[in-house]
Short mmCIF file of C-alpha atoms and ligand atoms in Angstrom, two decimals:
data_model
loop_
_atom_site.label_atom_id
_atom_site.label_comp_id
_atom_site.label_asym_id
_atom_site.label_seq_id
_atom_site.Cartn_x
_atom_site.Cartn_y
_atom_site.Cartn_z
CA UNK A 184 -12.21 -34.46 15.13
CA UNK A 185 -11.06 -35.65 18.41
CA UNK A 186 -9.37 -34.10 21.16
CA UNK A 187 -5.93 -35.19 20.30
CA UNK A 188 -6.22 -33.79 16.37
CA UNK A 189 -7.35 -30.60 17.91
CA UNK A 190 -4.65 -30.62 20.52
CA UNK A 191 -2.09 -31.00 17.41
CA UNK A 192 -3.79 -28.39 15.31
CA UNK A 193 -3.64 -25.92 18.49
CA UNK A 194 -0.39 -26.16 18.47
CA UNK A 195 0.67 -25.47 14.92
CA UNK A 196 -1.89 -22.16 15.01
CA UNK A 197 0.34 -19.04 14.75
CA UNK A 198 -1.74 -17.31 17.10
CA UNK A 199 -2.09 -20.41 19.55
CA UNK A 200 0.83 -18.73 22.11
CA UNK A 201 -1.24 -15.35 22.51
CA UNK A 202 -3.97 -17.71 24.40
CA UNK A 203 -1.47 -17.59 27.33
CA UNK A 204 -2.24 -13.32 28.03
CA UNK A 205 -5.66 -14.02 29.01
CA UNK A 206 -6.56 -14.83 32.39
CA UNK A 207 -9.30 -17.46 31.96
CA UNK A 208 -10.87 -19.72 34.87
CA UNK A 209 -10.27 -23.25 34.45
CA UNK A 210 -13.24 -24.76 35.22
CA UNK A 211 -14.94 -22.25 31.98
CA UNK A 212 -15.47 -22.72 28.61
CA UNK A 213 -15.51 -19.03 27.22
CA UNK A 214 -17.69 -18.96 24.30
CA UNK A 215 -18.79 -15.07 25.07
CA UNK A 216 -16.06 -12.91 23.72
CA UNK A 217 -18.73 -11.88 21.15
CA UNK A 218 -20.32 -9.85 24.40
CA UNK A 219 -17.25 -9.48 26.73
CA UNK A 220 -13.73 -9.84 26.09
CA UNK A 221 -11.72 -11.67 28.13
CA UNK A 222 -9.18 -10.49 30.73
CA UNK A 223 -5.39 -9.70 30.41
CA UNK A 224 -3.71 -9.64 33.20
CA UNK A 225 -1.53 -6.99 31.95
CA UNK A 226 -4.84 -4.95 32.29
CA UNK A 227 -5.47 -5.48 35.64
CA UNK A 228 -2.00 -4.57 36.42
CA UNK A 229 -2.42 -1.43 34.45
CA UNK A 230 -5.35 -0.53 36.03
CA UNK A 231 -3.58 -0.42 39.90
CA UNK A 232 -1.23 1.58 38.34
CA UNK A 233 -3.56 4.22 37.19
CA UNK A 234 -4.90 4.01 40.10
CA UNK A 235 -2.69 3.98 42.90
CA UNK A 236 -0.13 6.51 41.66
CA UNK A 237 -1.16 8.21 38.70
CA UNK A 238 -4.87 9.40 40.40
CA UNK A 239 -3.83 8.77 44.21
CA UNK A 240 -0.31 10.48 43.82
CA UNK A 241 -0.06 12.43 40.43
CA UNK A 242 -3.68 13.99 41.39
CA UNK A 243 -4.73 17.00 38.47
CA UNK A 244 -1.18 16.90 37.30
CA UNK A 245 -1.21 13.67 35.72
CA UNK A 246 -3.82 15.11 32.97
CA UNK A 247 -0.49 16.04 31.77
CA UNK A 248 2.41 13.70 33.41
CA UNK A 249 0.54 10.89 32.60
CA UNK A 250 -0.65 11.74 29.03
CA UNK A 251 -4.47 11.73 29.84
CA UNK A 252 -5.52 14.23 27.49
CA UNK A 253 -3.68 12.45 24.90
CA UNK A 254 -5.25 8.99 25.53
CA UNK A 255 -8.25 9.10 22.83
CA UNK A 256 -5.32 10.08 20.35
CA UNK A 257 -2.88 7.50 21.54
CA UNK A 258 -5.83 4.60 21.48
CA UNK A 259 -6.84 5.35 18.10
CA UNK A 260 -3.14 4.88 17.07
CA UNK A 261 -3.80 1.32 18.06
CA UNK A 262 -7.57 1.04 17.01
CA UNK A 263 -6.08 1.94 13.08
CA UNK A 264 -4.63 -1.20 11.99
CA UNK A 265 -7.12 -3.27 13.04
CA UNK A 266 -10.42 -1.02 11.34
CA UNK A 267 -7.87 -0.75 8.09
CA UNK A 268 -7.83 3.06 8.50
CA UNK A 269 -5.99 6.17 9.62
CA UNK A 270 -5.34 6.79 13.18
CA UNK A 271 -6.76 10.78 12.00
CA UNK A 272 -10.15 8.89 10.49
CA UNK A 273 -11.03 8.07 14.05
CA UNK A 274 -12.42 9.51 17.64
CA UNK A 275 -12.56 6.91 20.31
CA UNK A 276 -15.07 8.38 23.03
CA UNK A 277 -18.58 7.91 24.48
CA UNK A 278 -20.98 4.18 23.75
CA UNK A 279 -21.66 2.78 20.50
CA UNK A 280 -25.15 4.25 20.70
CA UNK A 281 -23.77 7.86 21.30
CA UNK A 282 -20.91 7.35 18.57
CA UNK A 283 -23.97 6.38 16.24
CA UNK A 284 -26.29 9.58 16.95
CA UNK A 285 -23.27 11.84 16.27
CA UNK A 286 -22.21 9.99 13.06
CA UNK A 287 -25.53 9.62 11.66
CA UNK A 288 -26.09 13.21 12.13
CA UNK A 289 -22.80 14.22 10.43
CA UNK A 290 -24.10 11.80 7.43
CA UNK A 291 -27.52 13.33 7.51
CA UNK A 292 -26.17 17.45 7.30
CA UNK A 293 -23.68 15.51 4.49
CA UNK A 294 -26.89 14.80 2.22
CA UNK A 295 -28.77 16.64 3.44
CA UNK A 296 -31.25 17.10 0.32
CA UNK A 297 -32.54 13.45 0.98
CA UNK A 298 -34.93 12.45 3.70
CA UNK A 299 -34.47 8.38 4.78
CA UNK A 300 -32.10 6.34 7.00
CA UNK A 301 -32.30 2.98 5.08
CA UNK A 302 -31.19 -0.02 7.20
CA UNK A 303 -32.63 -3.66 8.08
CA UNK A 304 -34.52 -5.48 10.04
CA UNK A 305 -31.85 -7.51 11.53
CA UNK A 306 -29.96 -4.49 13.29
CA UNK A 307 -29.28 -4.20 16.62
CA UNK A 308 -32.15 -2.36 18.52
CA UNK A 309 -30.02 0.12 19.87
CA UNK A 310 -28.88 1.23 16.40
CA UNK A 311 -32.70 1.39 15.22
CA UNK A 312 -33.21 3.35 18.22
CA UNK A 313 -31.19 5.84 17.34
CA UNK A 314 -31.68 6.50 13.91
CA UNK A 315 -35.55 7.18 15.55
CA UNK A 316 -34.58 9.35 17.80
CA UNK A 317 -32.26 11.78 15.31
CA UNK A 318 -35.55 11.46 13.21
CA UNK A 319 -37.79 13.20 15.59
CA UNK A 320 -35.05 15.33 16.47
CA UNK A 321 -34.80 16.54 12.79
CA UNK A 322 -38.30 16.11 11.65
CA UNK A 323 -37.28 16.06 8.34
CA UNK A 324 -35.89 12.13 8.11
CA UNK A 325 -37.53 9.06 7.53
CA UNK A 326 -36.37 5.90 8.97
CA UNK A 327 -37.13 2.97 6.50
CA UNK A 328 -36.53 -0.59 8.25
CA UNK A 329 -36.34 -3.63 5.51
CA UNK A 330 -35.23 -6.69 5.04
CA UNK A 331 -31.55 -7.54 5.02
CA UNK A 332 -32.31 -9.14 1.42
CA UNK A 333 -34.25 -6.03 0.34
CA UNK A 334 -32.12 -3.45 1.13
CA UNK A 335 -30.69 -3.00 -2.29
CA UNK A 336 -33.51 -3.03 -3.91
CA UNK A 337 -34.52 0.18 -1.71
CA UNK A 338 -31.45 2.02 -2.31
CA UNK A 339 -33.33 5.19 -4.46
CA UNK A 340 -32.84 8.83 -4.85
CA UNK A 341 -34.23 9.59 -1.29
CA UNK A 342 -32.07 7.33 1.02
CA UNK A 343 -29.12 9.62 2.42
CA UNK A 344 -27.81 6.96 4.86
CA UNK A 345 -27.09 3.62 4.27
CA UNK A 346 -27.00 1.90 8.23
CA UNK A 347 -25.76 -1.73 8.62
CA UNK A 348 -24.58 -3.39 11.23
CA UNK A 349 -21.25 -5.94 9.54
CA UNK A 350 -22.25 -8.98 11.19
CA UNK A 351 -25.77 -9.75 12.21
CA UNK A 352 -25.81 -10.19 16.10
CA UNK A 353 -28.08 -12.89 16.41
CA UNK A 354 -27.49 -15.19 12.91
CA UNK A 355 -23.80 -14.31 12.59
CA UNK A 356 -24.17 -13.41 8.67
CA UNK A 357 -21.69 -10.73 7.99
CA UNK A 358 -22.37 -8.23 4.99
CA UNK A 359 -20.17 -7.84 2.04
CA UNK A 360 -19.34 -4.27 3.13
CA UNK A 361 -17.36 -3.22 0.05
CA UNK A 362 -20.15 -4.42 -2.13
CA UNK A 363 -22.87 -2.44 0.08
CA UNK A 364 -20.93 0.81 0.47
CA UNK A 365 -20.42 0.44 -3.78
CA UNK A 366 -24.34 0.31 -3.88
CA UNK A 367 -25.09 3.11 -1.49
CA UNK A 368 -22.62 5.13 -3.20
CA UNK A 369 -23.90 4.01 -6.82
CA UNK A 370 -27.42 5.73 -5.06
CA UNK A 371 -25.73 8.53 -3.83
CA UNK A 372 -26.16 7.68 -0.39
CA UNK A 373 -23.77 7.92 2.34
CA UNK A 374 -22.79 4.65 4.41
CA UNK A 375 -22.56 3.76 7.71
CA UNK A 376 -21.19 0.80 9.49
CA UNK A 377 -21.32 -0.88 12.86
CA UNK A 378 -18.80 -3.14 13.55
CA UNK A 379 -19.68 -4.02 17.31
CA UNK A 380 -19.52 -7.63 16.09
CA UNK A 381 -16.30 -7.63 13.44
CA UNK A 382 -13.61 -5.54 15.06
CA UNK A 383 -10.56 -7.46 16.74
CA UNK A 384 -12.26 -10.90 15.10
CA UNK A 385 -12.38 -10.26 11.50
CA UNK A 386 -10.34 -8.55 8.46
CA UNK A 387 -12.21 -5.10 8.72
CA UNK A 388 -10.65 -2.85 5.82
CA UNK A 389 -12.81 0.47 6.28
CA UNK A 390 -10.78 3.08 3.85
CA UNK A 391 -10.62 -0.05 1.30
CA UNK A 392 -14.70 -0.50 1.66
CA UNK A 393 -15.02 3.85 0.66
CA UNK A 394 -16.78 3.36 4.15
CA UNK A 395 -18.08 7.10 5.02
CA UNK A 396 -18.47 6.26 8.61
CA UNK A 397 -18.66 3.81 11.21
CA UNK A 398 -18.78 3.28 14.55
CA UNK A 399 -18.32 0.08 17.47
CA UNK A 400 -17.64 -1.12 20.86
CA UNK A 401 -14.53 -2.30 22.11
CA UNK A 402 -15.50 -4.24 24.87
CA UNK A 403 -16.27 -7.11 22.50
CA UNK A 404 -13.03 -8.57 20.33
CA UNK A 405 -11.01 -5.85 21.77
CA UNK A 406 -11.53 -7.02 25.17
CA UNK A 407 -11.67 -3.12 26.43
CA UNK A 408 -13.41 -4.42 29.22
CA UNK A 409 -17.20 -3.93 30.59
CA UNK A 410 -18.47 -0.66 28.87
CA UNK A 411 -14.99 0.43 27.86
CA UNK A 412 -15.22 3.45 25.02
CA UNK A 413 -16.72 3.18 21.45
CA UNK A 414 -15.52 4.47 18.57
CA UNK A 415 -16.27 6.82 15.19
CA UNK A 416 -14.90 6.16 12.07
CA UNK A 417 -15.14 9.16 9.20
CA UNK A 418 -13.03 8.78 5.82
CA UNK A 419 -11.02 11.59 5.44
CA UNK A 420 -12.51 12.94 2.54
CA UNK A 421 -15.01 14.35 4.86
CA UNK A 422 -12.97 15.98 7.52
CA UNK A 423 -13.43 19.39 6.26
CA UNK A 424 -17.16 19.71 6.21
CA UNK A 425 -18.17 17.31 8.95
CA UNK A 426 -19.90 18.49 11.65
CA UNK A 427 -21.00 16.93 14.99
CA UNK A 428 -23.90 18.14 17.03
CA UNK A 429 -22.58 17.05 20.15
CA UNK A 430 -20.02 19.78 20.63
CA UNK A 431 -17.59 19.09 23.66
CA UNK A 432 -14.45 20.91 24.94
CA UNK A 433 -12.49 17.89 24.12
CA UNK A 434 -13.59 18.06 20.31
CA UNK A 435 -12.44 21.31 20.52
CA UNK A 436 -9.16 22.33 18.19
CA UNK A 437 -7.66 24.22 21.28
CA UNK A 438 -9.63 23.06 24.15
CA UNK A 439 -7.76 24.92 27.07
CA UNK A 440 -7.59 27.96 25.60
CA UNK A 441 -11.38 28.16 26.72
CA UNK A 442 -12.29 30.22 23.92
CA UNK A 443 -16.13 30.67 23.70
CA UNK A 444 -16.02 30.46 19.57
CA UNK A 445 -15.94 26.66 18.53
CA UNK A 446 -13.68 25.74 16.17
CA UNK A 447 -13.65 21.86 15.68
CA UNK A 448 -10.32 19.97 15.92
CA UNK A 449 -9.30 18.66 13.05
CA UNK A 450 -10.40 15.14 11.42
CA UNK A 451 -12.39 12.72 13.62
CA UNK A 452 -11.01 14.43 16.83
CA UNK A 453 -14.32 16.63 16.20
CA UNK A 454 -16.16 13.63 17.23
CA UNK A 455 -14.62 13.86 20.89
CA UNK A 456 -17.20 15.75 23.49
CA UNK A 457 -16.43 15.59 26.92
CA UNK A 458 -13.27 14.43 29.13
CA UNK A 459 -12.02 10.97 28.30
CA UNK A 460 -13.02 7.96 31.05
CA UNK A 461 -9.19 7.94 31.89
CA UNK A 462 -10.17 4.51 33.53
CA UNK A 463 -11.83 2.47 30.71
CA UNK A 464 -9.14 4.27 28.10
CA UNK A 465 -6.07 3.27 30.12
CA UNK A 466 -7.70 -0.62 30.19
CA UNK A 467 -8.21 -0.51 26.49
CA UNK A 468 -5.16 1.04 25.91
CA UNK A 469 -3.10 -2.34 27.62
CA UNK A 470 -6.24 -4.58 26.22
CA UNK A 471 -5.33 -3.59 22.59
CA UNK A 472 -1.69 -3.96 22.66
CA UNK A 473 -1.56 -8.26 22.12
CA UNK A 474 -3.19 -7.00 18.30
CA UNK A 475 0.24 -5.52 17.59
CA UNK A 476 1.22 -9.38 17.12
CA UNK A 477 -0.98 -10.48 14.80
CA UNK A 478 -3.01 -8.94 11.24
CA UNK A 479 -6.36 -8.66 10.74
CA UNK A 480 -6.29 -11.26 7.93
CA UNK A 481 -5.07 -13.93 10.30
CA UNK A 482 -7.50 -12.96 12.63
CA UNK A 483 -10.65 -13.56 10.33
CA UNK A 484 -8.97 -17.12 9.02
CA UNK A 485 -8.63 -18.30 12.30
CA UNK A 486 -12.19 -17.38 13.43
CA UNK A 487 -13.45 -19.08 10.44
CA UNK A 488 -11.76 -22.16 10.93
CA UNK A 489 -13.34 -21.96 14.74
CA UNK A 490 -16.34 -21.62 13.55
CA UNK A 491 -16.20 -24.00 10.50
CA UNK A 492 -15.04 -26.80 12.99
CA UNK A 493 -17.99 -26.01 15.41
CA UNK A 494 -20.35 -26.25 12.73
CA UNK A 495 -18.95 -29.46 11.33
CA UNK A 496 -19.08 -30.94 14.69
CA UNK A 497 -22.85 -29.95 15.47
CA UNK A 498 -24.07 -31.36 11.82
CA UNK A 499 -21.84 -34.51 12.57
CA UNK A 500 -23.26 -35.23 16.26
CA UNK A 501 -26.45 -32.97 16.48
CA UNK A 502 -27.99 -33.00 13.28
CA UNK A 503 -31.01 -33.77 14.08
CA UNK A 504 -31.35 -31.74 17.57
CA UNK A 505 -30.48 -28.48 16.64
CA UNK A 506 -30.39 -26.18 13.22
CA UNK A 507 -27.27 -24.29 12.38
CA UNK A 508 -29.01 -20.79 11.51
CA UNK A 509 -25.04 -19.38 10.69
CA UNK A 510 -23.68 -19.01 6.80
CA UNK A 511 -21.90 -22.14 6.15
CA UNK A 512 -19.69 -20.04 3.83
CA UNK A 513 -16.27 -18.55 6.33
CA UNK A 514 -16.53 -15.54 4.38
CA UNK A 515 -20.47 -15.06 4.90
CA UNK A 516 -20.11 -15.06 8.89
CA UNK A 517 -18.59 -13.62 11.81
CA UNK A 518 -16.64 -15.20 14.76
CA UNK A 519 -19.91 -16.45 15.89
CA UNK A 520 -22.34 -19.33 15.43
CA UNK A 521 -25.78 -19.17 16.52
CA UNK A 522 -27.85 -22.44 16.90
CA UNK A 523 -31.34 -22.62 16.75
CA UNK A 524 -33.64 -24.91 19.28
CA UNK A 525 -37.31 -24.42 20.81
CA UNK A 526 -35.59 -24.70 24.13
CA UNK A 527 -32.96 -22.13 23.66
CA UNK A 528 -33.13 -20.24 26.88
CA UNK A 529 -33.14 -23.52 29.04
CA UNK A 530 -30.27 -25.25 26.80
CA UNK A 531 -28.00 -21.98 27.30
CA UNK A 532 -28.70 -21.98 31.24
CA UNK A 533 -28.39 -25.65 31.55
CA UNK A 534 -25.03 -25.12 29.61
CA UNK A 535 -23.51 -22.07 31.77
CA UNK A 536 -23.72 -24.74 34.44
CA UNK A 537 -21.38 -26.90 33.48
CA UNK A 538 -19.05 -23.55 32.49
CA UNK A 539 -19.99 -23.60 29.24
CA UNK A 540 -20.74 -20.19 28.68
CA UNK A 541 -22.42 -18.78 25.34
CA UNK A 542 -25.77 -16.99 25.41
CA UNK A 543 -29.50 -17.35 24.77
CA UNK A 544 -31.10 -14.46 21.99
CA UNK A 545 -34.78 -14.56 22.28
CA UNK A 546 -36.47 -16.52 21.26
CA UNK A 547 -34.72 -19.75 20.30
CA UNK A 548 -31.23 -19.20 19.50
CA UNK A 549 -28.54 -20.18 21.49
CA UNK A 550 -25.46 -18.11 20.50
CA UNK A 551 -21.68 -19.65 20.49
CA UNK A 552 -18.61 -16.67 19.99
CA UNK A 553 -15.56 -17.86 18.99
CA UNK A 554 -12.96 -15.00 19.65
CA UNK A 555 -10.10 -15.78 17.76
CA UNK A 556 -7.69 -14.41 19.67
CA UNK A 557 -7.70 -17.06 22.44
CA UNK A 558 -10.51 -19.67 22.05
CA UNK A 559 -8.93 -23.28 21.04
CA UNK A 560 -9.79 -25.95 19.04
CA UNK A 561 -9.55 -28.55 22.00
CA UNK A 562 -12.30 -25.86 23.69
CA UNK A 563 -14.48 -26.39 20.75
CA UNK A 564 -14.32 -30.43 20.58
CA UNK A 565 -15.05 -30.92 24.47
CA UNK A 566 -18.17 -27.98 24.05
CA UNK A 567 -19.43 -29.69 21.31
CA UNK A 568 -19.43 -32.97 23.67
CA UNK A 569 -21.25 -30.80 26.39
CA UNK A 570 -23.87 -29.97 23.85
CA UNK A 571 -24.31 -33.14 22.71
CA UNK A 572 -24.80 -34.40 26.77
CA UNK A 573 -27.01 -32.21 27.52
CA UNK A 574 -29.13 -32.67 24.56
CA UNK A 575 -28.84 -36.23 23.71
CA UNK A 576 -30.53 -36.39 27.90
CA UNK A 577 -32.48 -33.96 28.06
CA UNK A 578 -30.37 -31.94 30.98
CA UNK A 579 -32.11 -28.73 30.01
CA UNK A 580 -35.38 -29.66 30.86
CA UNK A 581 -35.00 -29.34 34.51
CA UNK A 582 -37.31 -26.42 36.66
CA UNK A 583 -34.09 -24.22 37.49
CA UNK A 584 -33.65 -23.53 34.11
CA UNK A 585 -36.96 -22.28 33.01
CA UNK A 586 -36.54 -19.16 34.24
CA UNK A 587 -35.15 -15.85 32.21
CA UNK A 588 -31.62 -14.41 33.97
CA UNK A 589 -30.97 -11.07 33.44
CA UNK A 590 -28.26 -10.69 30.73
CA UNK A 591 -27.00 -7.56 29.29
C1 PLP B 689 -22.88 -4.51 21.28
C2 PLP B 689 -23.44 -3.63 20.22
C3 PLP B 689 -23.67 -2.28 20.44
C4 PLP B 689 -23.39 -1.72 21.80
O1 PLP B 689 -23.76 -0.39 21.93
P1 PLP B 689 -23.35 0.40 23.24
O2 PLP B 689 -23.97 1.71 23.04
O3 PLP B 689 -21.83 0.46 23.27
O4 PLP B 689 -23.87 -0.34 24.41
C5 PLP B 689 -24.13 -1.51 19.40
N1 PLP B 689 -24.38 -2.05 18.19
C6 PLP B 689 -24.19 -3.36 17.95
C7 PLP B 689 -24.45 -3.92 16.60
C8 PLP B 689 -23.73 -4.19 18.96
O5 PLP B 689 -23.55 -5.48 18.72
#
């Protein structure tokens, strides 16, 4: 496909007129909405106005005039639709990482005859981390890593927690989450998602799955902005006898009647500790509201065609240079295609150069989001053509690129 085709298929896209809210630089190609959303300008504008009058003028009183207490609450109305759950089912508060050591406990005290965290060996560190560090916490849990193709087969009588991150961070391979919560369930296990990589991109359905819980960042698809809040996902069947350890004011049922006695606020408002980053909410809060245009469904098609074109373009020009270590199958993947090549870290620097900005995962995959919400098909002809430059003569292998940058 050519420019022009592109260009004509662009403009048929339902979603092609949302590509106009995000404030991208010209001279960039911005394949990294995988790791940070892009920028609405609406945000920014949001942001002063926070700023400027509700903190510099409204002071303490805008806790109240300005509806900051009731920010978590009003975000997770607009989280809902796009997790396919109740606004009730969710808490949105503290990192990813945090979110994760609270649900995992709640899982754990919900089985808590068994003894292992089952997950892979594909998972984000960070979520590995964690399930480690409740272990030694507990002393009573084992954490079992396997791999991704094995973990049915080590779904027994002993596994309370199924952990599984939806779509694979550095291959892009997305679970069939329904099928996996059916077989932790079928085991009598509890199951837990991640969808750092799936939500705002793809056609998440949690109440649908029988998820138990799940957590995620928002700074990804959801283009919260750099380290806006996570999120915590627990099915309502669970409300009544959940229990987090982390046990804030703000998770409180009445939190300013400063009662001593806790008494958890109902649903996933438990999950809530401490006072809200009024800051990072009231960004996410703007960020979110361009979803209320579009379904998750339509989301997940379009990133599939993205990502279906890219890969058609690298086995049609690059064949031989690179291997495409992403499912082939739309439904198998996430909005991202990772590439593999023995000069990964040099092709990804020598790439950002030219604005074409994806990322390197160590240690040879060069890794290509495609955030459906505002990527193009034009963008993903003319970095296709970049690739293909830089590879076809050699404009990686130059000394300035040897070098590791520091990349969250
Ligand atoms: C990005 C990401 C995180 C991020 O965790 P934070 O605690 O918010 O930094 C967690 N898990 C997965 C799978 C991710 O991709």
């Amino acid at each position: 496909m050519d420019r022009r085709s592109a260009a004509a298929l662009d403009a048929e896209d339902p979603l092609h007129h949302l590509r106009g809210r995000f404030a991208l630089p010209d001279d960039v190609l911005y394949l990294d909405g995988n790791s940070l959303g892009a920028l609405q300008p609406c945000v920014a504008e949001r942001l002063k106005g926070v700023v400027e009058a509700e903190w510099g003028r409204g002071l303490i009183r805008s806790w109240n005039d300005a509806g900051w207490v009731e920010m978590p609450r009003r975000v997770a109305e607009r989280l809902a639709p796009l997790l396919g759950a109740e606004p009730e089912e969710i808490a949105v508060t503290d990192s990813t990482s945090a979110n994760l050591f609270k649900a995992l406990a709640a899982a754990h005290r919900l089985r808590a005859d068994r003894r292992v965290i089952l997950t892979d060996d594909a998972n984000f560190p960070t979520d590995v981390y964690v399930a480690h560090g409740l272990a030694e916490l507990t002393g009573d849990l084992e954490v079992k890593v396997v791999p991704t193709d094995e973990v049915e087969r080590h779904l027994d009588e002993d596994v309370a927690v199924l952990l599984l991150t939806h779509v694979d961070y550095r291959s892009g391979r997305r679970h069939d989450a329904a099928a996996q919560t059916a077989a932790a369930h079928a085991a009598g296990a509890l199951a837990v998602w991640d969808l750092s990589h799936s939500v705002g991109a793809l056609d998440v359905r949690l109440d649908d799955w029988g998820a138990d819980l799940a957590v995620g960042c928002t700074y990804k698809y959801c283009n919260g902005g750099p380290g806006s809040p996570g999120f915590l996902y627990i099915a309502t069947r669970w409300h009544e006898q959940a229990s987090t350890p982390v046990r804030g004011w703000f998770g409180h049922a009445r939190p300013f009647a400063f009662d001593l006695g806790y008494q958890p606020a109902p649903g996933a408002e438990r999950f809530l500790d401490g006072s809200p980053p009024v800051l990072s909410m009231a960004a996410l809060e703007t960020a979110l509201e361009v979803f209320e245009e579009v379904d998750t469904a339509t989301l997940d098609a379009r990133a599939g065609e993205l990502t279906g074109l890219f890969i058609e373009l690298v086995d049609a020009h690059l064949g031989n240079e690179v291997e495409v270590v992403t499912p082939r199958e739309a439904g198998e993947r996430g909005a991202q295609v990772s590439l593999r090549h023995e000069h990964a870290g040099e092709l990804s620097r020598a790439l950002v150069t030219r604005g074409v900005i994806g990322d390197h995962r160590p240690p040879d995959l060069v890794r290509f989001g495609f955030a459906p919400l505002y990527v193009t098909r034009v963008e993903v002809v003319e970095a296709v053509e970049h690739l293909t430059d830089v590879l076809e003569h050699r404009g990686w292998d130059r000394p300035e690129f040897r070098t590791e940058q520091v990349v969250p």
